[in-house]
Amino acid sequence: MDYIENFIILKKGKFREYDLWLKVFSPNKGLQTYFAFGGLKSKRRFCGCLDILNILCGKIENKKKGYYILQEASLIENFSLIKQDKKKIGVVVNSLNFLEKIKISQEEFKQVYLLLKDFLYSIEEAEDISFFPLLFKTCLIFNLGYLPHFDSCLKCKRTIMWEKETFFSFKDGGFFCMYCKKDNFIKVPIATLKTLKTIAFSTPKDWMKWNLDVNLKHTCYEIVNNFSQYHLQLAI
Ligand SMILES: [Zn+2]
């Protein structure tokens, strides 16, 4: 069965003389491997566009379960500014490696694809990208069913947005007030909680306008990294 779909190339490799395998992410199938026979040769079918980070529209043949052949493709975006900048490439590779290790369910493919696409468009334009890996990984984790409860104490339900500090439980995925905290919760300044909440509901387009304080970045990193290790067994 053939179908048409947009996808982003994350990795590629050569096999035999002119053939390529492509690791891609698409909004309907998620992470897939496509085989492009003649991918290094056929300008007519692939217009020389089978490069890493390119967004393409392709015609795909599903030979049998899990075996996909890319029949032809046309270029939508090639992110030429990212490819000219070693620092930007480093940030993207780091973020994509994280993405590949996370288990993503079918109903989440589309939102992850849109996050990844917006992330690439924003990196292409942005000048300061030092916060982008943290922001991308945080958004990804929070989007995949691990969104902490931000506004009130998980136990007594009192509003915590006006407290000076709150207490986060990795196990419960939420914040507690000073009266309900337990010894193994970590203390989180309210500025960090508010920053995490802002990140959770942001898109990569917003990140270009931000200037995150370095201390805030550090405390956010600590929480998200520990949270990710607890639930996904994966450091960010
Ligand atoms: Zn409480």
PDB file of C-alpha atoms and ligand atoms in Angstrom:
ATOM      1  CA  MET A   1       0.000   0.000   0.000  1.00  0.00           C
ATOM      2  CA  ASP A   2       1.368   3.431  -0.961  1.00  0.00           C
ATOM      3  CA  TYR A   3       0.831   6.631   0.938  1.00  0.00           C
ATOM      4  CA  ILE A   4       2.086  10.232   0.844  1.00  0.00           C
ATOM      5  CA  GLU A   5       3.580  11.749   3.964  1.00  0.00           C
ATOM      6  CA  ASN A   6       5.839  14.547   5.186  1.00  0.00           C
ATOM      7  CA  PHE A   7       8.817  13.495   7.275  1.00  0.00           C
ATOM      8  CA  ILE A   8      12.089  14.746   8.762  1.00  0.00           C
ATOM      9  CA  ILE A   9      15.319  12.818   8.114  1.00  0.00           C
ATOM     10  CA  LEU A  10      17.179  12.215  11.397  1.00  0.00           C
ATOM     11  CA  LYS A  11      19.925   9.881  10.173  1.00  0.00           C
ATOM     12  CA  LYS A  12      20.989   8.234   6.960  1.00  0.00           C
ATOM     13  CA  GLY A  13      23.407   5.590   5.771  1.00  0.00           C
ATOM     14  CA  LYS A  14      24.505   3.937   2.567  1.00  0.00           C
ATOM     15  CA  PHE A  15      24.100   0.306   1.635  1.00  0.00           C
ATOM     16  CA  ARG A  16      25.091  -1.312  -1.646  1.00  0.00           C
ATOM     17  CA  GLU A  17      26.351   1.092  -4.296  1.00  0.00           C
ATOM     18  CA  TYR A  18      23.541   3.622  -4.739  1.00  0.00           C
ATOM     19  CA  ASP A  19      21.031   2.811  -1.998  1.00  0.00           C
ATOM     20  CA  LEU A  20      20.271   4.627   1.253  1.00  0.00           C
ATOM     21  CA  TRP A  21      18.503   3.849   4.493  1.00  0.00           C
ATOM     22  CA  LEU A  22      16.906   6.816   6.250  1.00  0.00           C
ATOM     23  CA  LYS A  23      15.835   7.088   9.856  1.00  0.00           C
ATOM     24  CA  VAL A  24      12.918   9.521   9.784  1.00  0.00           C
ATOM     25  CA  PHE A  25      10.201  10.954  11.995  1.00  0.00           C
ATOM     26  CA  SER A  26       6.745  11.474  10.532  1.00  0.00           C
ATOM     27  CA  PRO A  27       3.479  12.798  12.008  1.00  0.00           C
ATOM     28  CA  ASN A  28       1.527   9.575  11.381  1.00  0.00           C
ATOM     29  CA  LYS A  29       4.112   6.820  11.806  1.00  0.00           C
ATOM     30  CA  GLY A  30       6.632   8.328  14.245  1.00  0.00           C
ATOM     31  CA  LEU A  31      10.158   6.959  14.081  1.00  0.00           C
ATOM     32  CA  GLN A  32      10.647   4.782  10.989  1.00  0.00           C
ATOM     33  CA  THR A  33      13.353   3.466   8.713  1.00  0.00           C
ATOM     34  CA  TYR A  34      12.806   4.047   4.997  1.00  0.00           C
ATOM     35  CA  PHE A  35      14.831   2.400   2.260  1.00  0.00           C
ATOM     36  CA  ALA A  36      15.549   4.566  -0.773  1.00  0.00           C
ATOM     37  CA  PHE A  37      16.735   2.325  -3.590  1.00  0.00           C
ATOM     38  CA  GLY A  38      18.786   4.389  -6.007  1.00  0.00           C
ATOM     39  CA  GLY A  39      18.772   7.204  -3.417  1.00  0.00           C
ATOM     40  CA  LEU A  40      22.304   8.258  -4.324  1.00  0.00           C
ATOM     41  CA  LYS A  41      21.659   8.181  -8.037  1.00  0.00           C
ATOM     42  CA  SER A  42      18.113   9.088  -9.030  1.00  0.00           C
ATOM     43  CA  LYS A  43      17.760  12.882  -9.367  1.00  0.00           C
ATOM     44  CA  ARG A  44      14.364  12.406 -10.975  1.00  0.00           C
ATOM     45  CA  ARG A  45      12.833  10.599  -7.980  1.00  0.00           C
ATOM     46  CA  PHE A  46      14.769  12.207  -5.120  1.00  0.00           C
ATOM     47  CA  CYS A  47      16.021  15.568  -6.507  1.00  0.00           C
ATOM     48  CA  GLY A  48      19.248  15.145  -4.472  1.00  0.00           C
ATOM     49  CA  CYS A  49      17.331  15.972  -1.299  1.00  0.00           C
ATOM     50  CA  LEU A  50      17.896  12.904   0.899  1.00  0.00           C
ATOM     51  CA  ASP A  51      19.944  14.732   3.520  1.00  0.00           C
ATOM     52  CA  ILE A  52      19.855  14.753   7.301  1.00  0.00           C
ATOM     53  CA  LEU A  53      17.437  17.349   8.811  1.00  0.00           C
ATOM     54  CA  ASN A  54      15.621  17.896   5.529  1.00  0.00           C
ATOM     55  CA  ILE A  55      11.836  17.966   5.650  1.00  0.00           C
ATOM     56  CA  LEU A  56      10.437  16.126   2.668  1.00  0.00           C
ATOM     57  CA  CYS A  57       7.140  15.088   1.201  1.00  0.00           C
ATOM     58  CA  GLY A  58       7.452  11.512   0.007  1.00  0.00           C
ATOM     59  CA  LYS A  59       5.546   8.650  -1.545  1.00  0.00           C
ATOM     60  CA  ILE A  60       6.103   5.582   0.598  1.00  0.00           C
ATOM     61  CA  GLU A  61       5.360   1.958  -0.153  1.00  0.00           C
ATOM     62  CA  ASN A  62       4.600  -0.264   2.813  1.00  0.00           C
ATOM     63  CA  LYS A  63       5.858  -3.605   1.475  1.00  0.00           C
ATOM     64  CA  LYS A  64       5.132  -5.590   4.591  1.00  0.00           C
ATOM     65  CA  LYS A  65       4.779  -4.675   8.258  1.00  0.00           C
ATOM     66  CA  GLY A  66       7.640  -2.388   9.275  1.00  0.00           C
ATOM     67  CA  TYR A  67       9.355  -2.410   5.853  1.00  0.00           C
ATOM     68  CA  TYR A  68       8.988   0.925   4.089  1.00  0.00           C
ATOM     69  CA  ILE A  69      10.344   1.902   0.686  1.00  0.00           C
ATOM     70  CA  LEU A  70      10.623   5.557  -0.255  1.00  0.00           C
ATOM     71  CA  GLN A  71       9.542   5.704  -3.894  1.00  0.00           C
ATOM     72  CA  GLU A  72      10.049   9.416  -4.529  1.00  0.00           C
ATOM     73  CA  ALA A  73      10.371  12.634  -2.539  1.00  0.00           C
ATOM     74  CA  SER A  74      10.396  16.399  -2.906  1.00  0.00           C
ATOM     75  CA  LEU A  75      12.061  18.953  -0.663  1.00  0.00           C
ATOM     76  CA  ILE A  76      10.055  21.196   1.690  1.00  0.00           C
ATOM     77  CA  GLU A  77      12.890  22.637   3.827  1.00  0.00           C
ATOM     78  CA  ASN A  78      16.624  21.989   4.076  1.00  0.00           C
ATOM     79  CA  PHE A  79      17.642  24.225   7.038  1.00  0.00           C
ATOM     80  CA  SER A  80      20.760  25.470   5.299  1.00  0.00           C
ATOM     81  CA  LEU A  81      21.663  27.887   8.126  1.00  0.00           C
ATOM     82  CA  ILE A  82      21.746  25.072  10.702  1.00  0.00           C
ATOM     83  CA  LYS A  83      23.993  23.021   8.426  1.00  0.00           C
ATOM     84  CA  GLN A  84      26.496  25.875   8.123  1.00  0.00           C
ATOM     85  CA  ASP A  85      26.814  26.274  11.904  1.00  0.00           C
ATOM     86  CA  LYS A  86      28.670  23.618  13.929  1.00  0.00           C
ATOM     87  CA  LYS A  87      27.149  24.805  17.211  1.00  0.00           C
ATOM     88  CA  LYS A  88      23.617  24.540  15.845  1.00  0.00           C
ATOM     89  CA  ILE A  89      24.346  21.086  14.435  1.00  0.00           C
ATOM     90  CA  GLY A  90      25.624  20.018  17.878  1.00  0.00           C
ATOM     91  CA  VAL A  91      22.448  21.231  19.601  1.00  0.00           C
ATOM     92  CA  VAL A  92      20.230  19.465  17.070  1.00  0.00           C
ATOM     93  CA  VAL A  93      22.164  16.169  17.184  1.00  0.00           C
ATOM     94  CA  ASN A  94      22.101  16.189  20.995  1.00  0.00           C
ATOM     95  CA  SER A  95      18.329  16.786  21.004  1.00  0.00           C
ATOM     96  CA  LEU A  96      17.604  14.198  18.306  1.00  0.00           C
ATOM     97  CA  ASN A  97      19.603  11.533  20.163  1.00  0.00           C
ATOM     98  CA  PHE A  98      17.369  12.141  23.166  1.00  0.00           C
ATOM     99  CA  LEU A  99      14.219  11.987  21.032  1.00  0.00           C
ATOM    100  CA  GLU A 100      15.257   8.641  19.544  1.00  0.00           C
ATOM    101  CA  LYS A 101      15.600   7.051  22.974  1.00  0.00           C
ATOM    102  CA  ILE A 102      12.125   8.014  24.190  1.00  0.00           C
ATOM    103  CA  LYS A 103       9.152   5.738  23.739  1.00  0.00           C
ATOM    104  CA  ILE A 104       6.459   7.687  21.892  1.00  0.00           C
ATOM    105  CA  SER A 105       2.969   6.299  21.417  1.00  0.00           C
ATOM    106  CA  GLN A 106       0.967   6.609  18.210  1.00  0.00           C
ATOM    107  CA  GLU A 107      -1.378   9.324  19.477  1.00  0.00           C
ATOM    108  CA  GLU A 108       1.680  11.451  20.343  1.00  0.00           C
ATOM    109  CA  PHE A 109       3.433  11.239  16.934  1.00  0.00           C
ATOM    110  CA  LYS A 110       1.801  14.359  15.523  1.00  0.00           C
ATOM    111  CA  GLN A 111       2.518  16.660  18.472  1.00  0.00           C
ATOM    112  CA  VAL A 112       6.140  15.446  18.659  1.00  0.00           C
ATOM    113  CA  TYR A 113       6.542  15.985  14.893  1.00  0.00           C
ATOM    114  CA  LEU A 114       5.211  19.547  15.210  1.00  0.00           C
ATOM    115  CA  LEU A 115       7.490  20.242  18.193  1.00  0.00           C
ATOM    116  CA  LEU A 116      10.500  18.925  16.269  1.00  0.00           C
ATOM    117  CA  LYS A 117       9.609  20.894  13.126  1.00  0.00           C
ATOM    118  CA  ASP A 118       9.124  24.161  15.077  1.00  0.00           C
ATOM    119  CA  PHE A 119      12.339  23.456  16.991  1.00  0.00           C
ATOM    120  CA  LEU A 120      14.314  23.213  13.723  1.00  0.00           C
ATOM    121  CA  TYR A 121      12.712  26.355  12.246  1.00  0.00           C
ATOM    122  CA  SER A 122      13.504  28.281  15.455  1.00  0.00           C
ATOM    123  CA  ILE A 123      17.125  27.080  15.629  1.00  0.00           C
ATOM    124  CA  GLU A 124      17.529  28.058  11.981  1.00  0.00           C
ATOM    125  CA  GLU A 125      16.646  31.655  12.899  1.00  0.00           C
ATOM    126  CA  ALA A 126      17.824  32.012  16.510  1.00  0.00           C
ATOM    127  CA  GLU A 127      21.148  33.509  17.545  1.00  0.00           C
ATOM    128  CA  ASP A 128      21.386  32.351  21.166  1.00  0.00           C
ATOM    129  CA  ILE A 129      20.583  28.644  21.206  1.00  0.00           C
ATOM    130  CA  SER A 130      22.326  27.726  24.465  1.00  0.00           C
ATOM    131  CA  PHE A 131      19.006  26.986  26.228  1.00  0.00           C
ATOM    132  CA  PHE A 132      17.387  25.116  23.360  1.00  0.00           C
ATOM    133  CA  PRO A 133      18.359  21.511  24.301  1.00  0.00           C
ATOM    134  CA  LEU A 134      16.960  21.971  27.827  1.00  0.00           C
ATOM    135  CA  LEU A 135      13.779  23.604  26.505  1.00  0.00           C
ATOM    136  CA  PHE A 136      13.249  20.973  23.805  1.00  0.00           C
ATOM    137  CA  LYS A 137      13.768  18.015  26.142  1.00  0.00           C
ATOM    138  CA  THR A 138      11.597  19.578  28.849  1.00  0.00           C
ATOM    139  CA  CYS A 139       8.751  20.229  26.400  1.00  0.00           C
ATOM    140  CA  LEU A 140       9.111  16.735  24.991  1.00  0.00           C
ATOM    141  CA  ILE A 141       8.950  15.023  28.402  1.00  0.00           C
ATOM    142  CA  PHE A 142       6.070  17.226  29.598  1.00  0.00           C
ATOM    143  CA  ASN A 143       4.191  16.574  26.316  1.00  0.00           C
ATOM    144  CA  LEU A 144       4.519  12.814  26.628  1.00  0.00           C
ATOM    145  CA  GLY A 145       2.298  12.263  29.611  1.00  0.00           C
ATOM    146  CA  TYR A 146       4.682  13.570  32.269  1.00  0.00           C
ATOM    147  CA  LEU A 147       3.302  17.074  32.722  1.00  0.00           C
ATOM    148  CA  PRO A 148       3.679  17.969  36.420  1.00  0.00           C
ATOM    149  CA  HIS A 149       0.782  19.512  38.272  1.00  0.00           C
ATOM    150  CA  PHE A 150       1.893  23.112  38.825  1.00  0.00           C
ATOM    151  CA  ASP A 151      -0.780  25.262  40.443  1.00  0.00           C
ATOM    152  CA  SER A 152      -1.676  23.682  43.756  1.00  0.00           C
ATOM    153  CA  CYS A 153      -0.342  21.349  46.419  1.00  0.00           C
ATOM    154  CA  LEU A 154      -0.987  17.778  45.306  1.00  0.00           C
ATOM    155  CA  LYS A 155      -2.141  16.788  48.794  1.00  0.00           C
ATOM    156  CA  CYS A 156      -4.084  19.650  50.414  1.00  0.00           C
ATOM    157  CA  LYS A 157      -4.910  21.464  47.106  1.00  0.00           C
ATOM    158  CA  ARG A 158      -3.990  24.903  48.444  1.00  0.00           C
ATOM    159  CA  THR A 159      -2.621  27.318  45.854  1.00  0.00           C
ATOM    160  CA  ILE A 160       1.163  27.341  45.866  1.00  0.00           C
ATOM    161  CA  MET A 161       1.834  29.990  43.221  1.00  0.00           C
ATOM    162  CA  TRP A 162       2.203  32.653  45.935  1.00  0.00           C
ATOM    163  CA  GLU A 163       4.509  30.675  48.242  1.00  0.00           C
ATOM    164  CA  LYS A 164       8.224  31.488  48.380  1.00  0.00           C
ATOM    165  CA  GLU A 165       9.231  27.889  47.904  1.00  0.00           C
ATOM    166  CA  THR A 166       7.558  24.618  47.081  1.00  0.00           C
ATOM    167  CA  PHE A 167       8.561  20.969  47.297  1.00  0.00           C
ATOM    168  CA  PHE A 168       8.693  18.662  44.298  1.00  0.00           C
ATOM    169  CA  SER A 169       8.140  14.914  44.355  1.00  0.00           C
ATOM    170  CA  PHE A 170       9.660  13.056  41.389  1.00  0.00           C
ATOM    171  CA  LYS A 171       7.511  10.023  42.123  1.00  0.00           C
ATOM    172  CA  ASP A 172       4.219  11.964  42.249  1.00  0.00           C
ATOM    173  CA  GLY A 173       5.147  14.371  39.439  1.00  0.00           C
ATOM    174  CA  GLY A 174       3.949  17.441  41.267  1.00  0.00           C
ATOM    175  CA  PHE A 175       4.526  20.114  43.881  1.00  0.00           C
ATOM    176  CA  PHE A 176       3.604  20.175  47.566  1.00  0.00           C
ATOM    177  CA  CYS A 177       3.252  23.001  50.064  1.00  0.00           C
ATOM    178  CA  MET A 178       5.499  23.370  53.123  1.00  0.00           C
ATOM    179  CA  TYR A 179       2.896  21.678  55.365  1.00  0.00           C
ATOM    180  CA  CYS A 180       2.550  18.555  53.208  1.00  0.00           C
ATOM    181  CA  LYS A 181       6.163  18.056  52.146  1.00  0.00           C
ATOM    182  CA  LYS A 182       8.076  14.882  52.975  1.00  0.00           C
ATOM    183  CA  ASP A 183      11.805  14.535  53.634  1.00  0.00           C
ATOM    184  CA  ASN A 184      12.626  13.092  50.212  1.00  0.00           C
ATOM    185  CA  PHE A 185      10.981  15.967  48.261  1.00  0.00           C
ATOM    186  CA  ILE A 186      13.308  18.594  46.837  1.00  0.00           C
ATOM    187  CA  LYS A 187      12.938  22.260  47.624  1.00  0.00           C
ATOM    188  CA  VAL A 188      12.021  24.333  44.563  1.00  0.00           C
ATOM    189  CA  PRO A 189      11.976  28.155  44.569  1.00  0.00           C
ATOM    190  CA  ILE A 190       8.723  29.540  43.185  1.00  0.00           C
ATOM    191  CA  ALA A 191      10.604  31.265  40.320  1.00  0.00           C
ATOM    192  CA  THR A 192      11.739  27.823  39.131  1.00  0.00           C
ATOM    193  CA  LEU A 193       8.211  26.405  39.319  1.00  0.00           C
ATOM    194  CA  LYS A 194       6.883  29.352  37.297  1.00  0.00           C
ATOM    195  CA  THR A 195       9.663  28.966  34.720  1.00  0.00           C
ATOM    196  CA  LEU A 196       8.948  25.238  34.336  1.00  0.00           C
ATOM    197  CA  LYS A 197       5.264  26.002  33.871  1.00  0.00           C
ATOM    198  CA  THR A 198       6.063  28.636  31.232  1.00  0.00           C
ATOM    199  CA  ILE A 199       8.324  26.158  29.389  1.00  0.00           C
ATOM    200  CA  ALA A 200       5.637  23.460  29.561  1.00  0.00           C
ATOM    201  CA  PHE A 201       3.118  25.613  27.693  1.00  0.00           C
ATOM    202  CA  SER A 202       5.557  27.286  25.286  1.00  0.00           C
ATOM    203  CA  THR A 203       6.466  26.572  21.667  1.00  0.00           C
ATOM    204  CA  PRO A 204       9.958  26.873  20.126  1.00  0.00           C
ATOM    205  CA  LYS A 205       8.882  30.161  18.499  1.00  0.00           C
ATOM    206  CA  ASP A 206       8.629  31.661  22.010  1.00  0.00           C
ATOM    207  CA  TRP A 207      12.141  30.545  22.980  1.00  0.00           C
ATOM    208  CA  MET A 208      13.850  32.946  20.585  1.00  0.00           C
ATOM    209  CA  LYS A 209      12.527  35.905  22.605  1.00  0.00           C
ATOM    210  CA  TRP A 210      13.593  34.518  25.982  1.00  0.00           C
ATOM    211  CA  ASN A 211      16.654  35.340  27.985  1.00  0.00           C
ATOM    212  CA  LEU A 212      16.723  32.706  30.738  1.00  0.00           C
ATOM    213  CA  ASP A 213      18.701  33.521  33.846  1.00  0.00           C
ATOM    214  CA  VAL A 214      21.629  31.083  34.229  1.00  0.00           C
ATOM    215  CA  ASN A 215      20.693  30.128  37.815  1.00  0.00           C
ATOM    216  CA  LEU A 216      17.118  29.448  36.775  1.00  0.00           C
ATOM    217  CA  LYS A 217      18.374  27.359  33.890  1.00  0.00           C
ATOM    218  CA  HIS A 218      20.494  25.352  36.307  1.00  0.00           C
ATOM    219  CA  THR A 219      17.654  24.644  38.767  1.00  0.00           C
ATOM    220  CA  CYS A 220      15.253  23.764  35.931  1.00  0.00           C
ATOM    221  CA  TYR A 221      17.877  21.424  34.487  1.00  0.00           C
ATOM    222  CA  GLU A 222      18.351  19.672  37.859  1.00  0.00           C
ATOM    223  CA  ILE A 223      14.633  19.031  38.256  1.00  0.00           C
ATOM    224  CA  VAL A 224      13.933  17.935  34.681  1.00  0.00           C
ATOM    225  CA  ASN A 225      17.041  15.746  34.589  1.00  0.00           C
ATOM    226  CA  ASN A 226      16.115  13.946  37.825  1.00  0.00           C
ATOM    227  CA  PHE A 227      12.473  13.714  36.753  1.00  0.00           C
ATOM    228  CA  SER A 228      13.513  12.180  33.419  1.00  0.00           C
ATOM    229  CA  GLN A 229      15.858   9.718  35.098  1.00  0.00           C
ATOM    230  CA  TYR A 230      13.147   8.694  37.553  1.00  0.00           C
ATOM    231  CA  HIS A 231      10.392   8.085  34.973  1.00  0.00           C
ATOM    232  CA  LEU A 232      12.264   7.406  31.707  1.00  0.00           C
ATOM    233  CA  GLN A 233      15.601   6.110  33.056  1.00  0.00           C
ATOM    234  CA  LEU A 234      17.203   8.685  30.788  1.00  0.00           C
ATOM    235  CA  ALA A 235      19.450  11.659  31.607  1.00  0.00           C
ATOM    236  CA  ILE A 236      18.693  14.781  29.589  1.00  0.00           C
TER     237      ILE A 236
HETATM  238 ZN    ZN B   1      -0.331  20.980  51.029  1.00  0.00          ZN
END
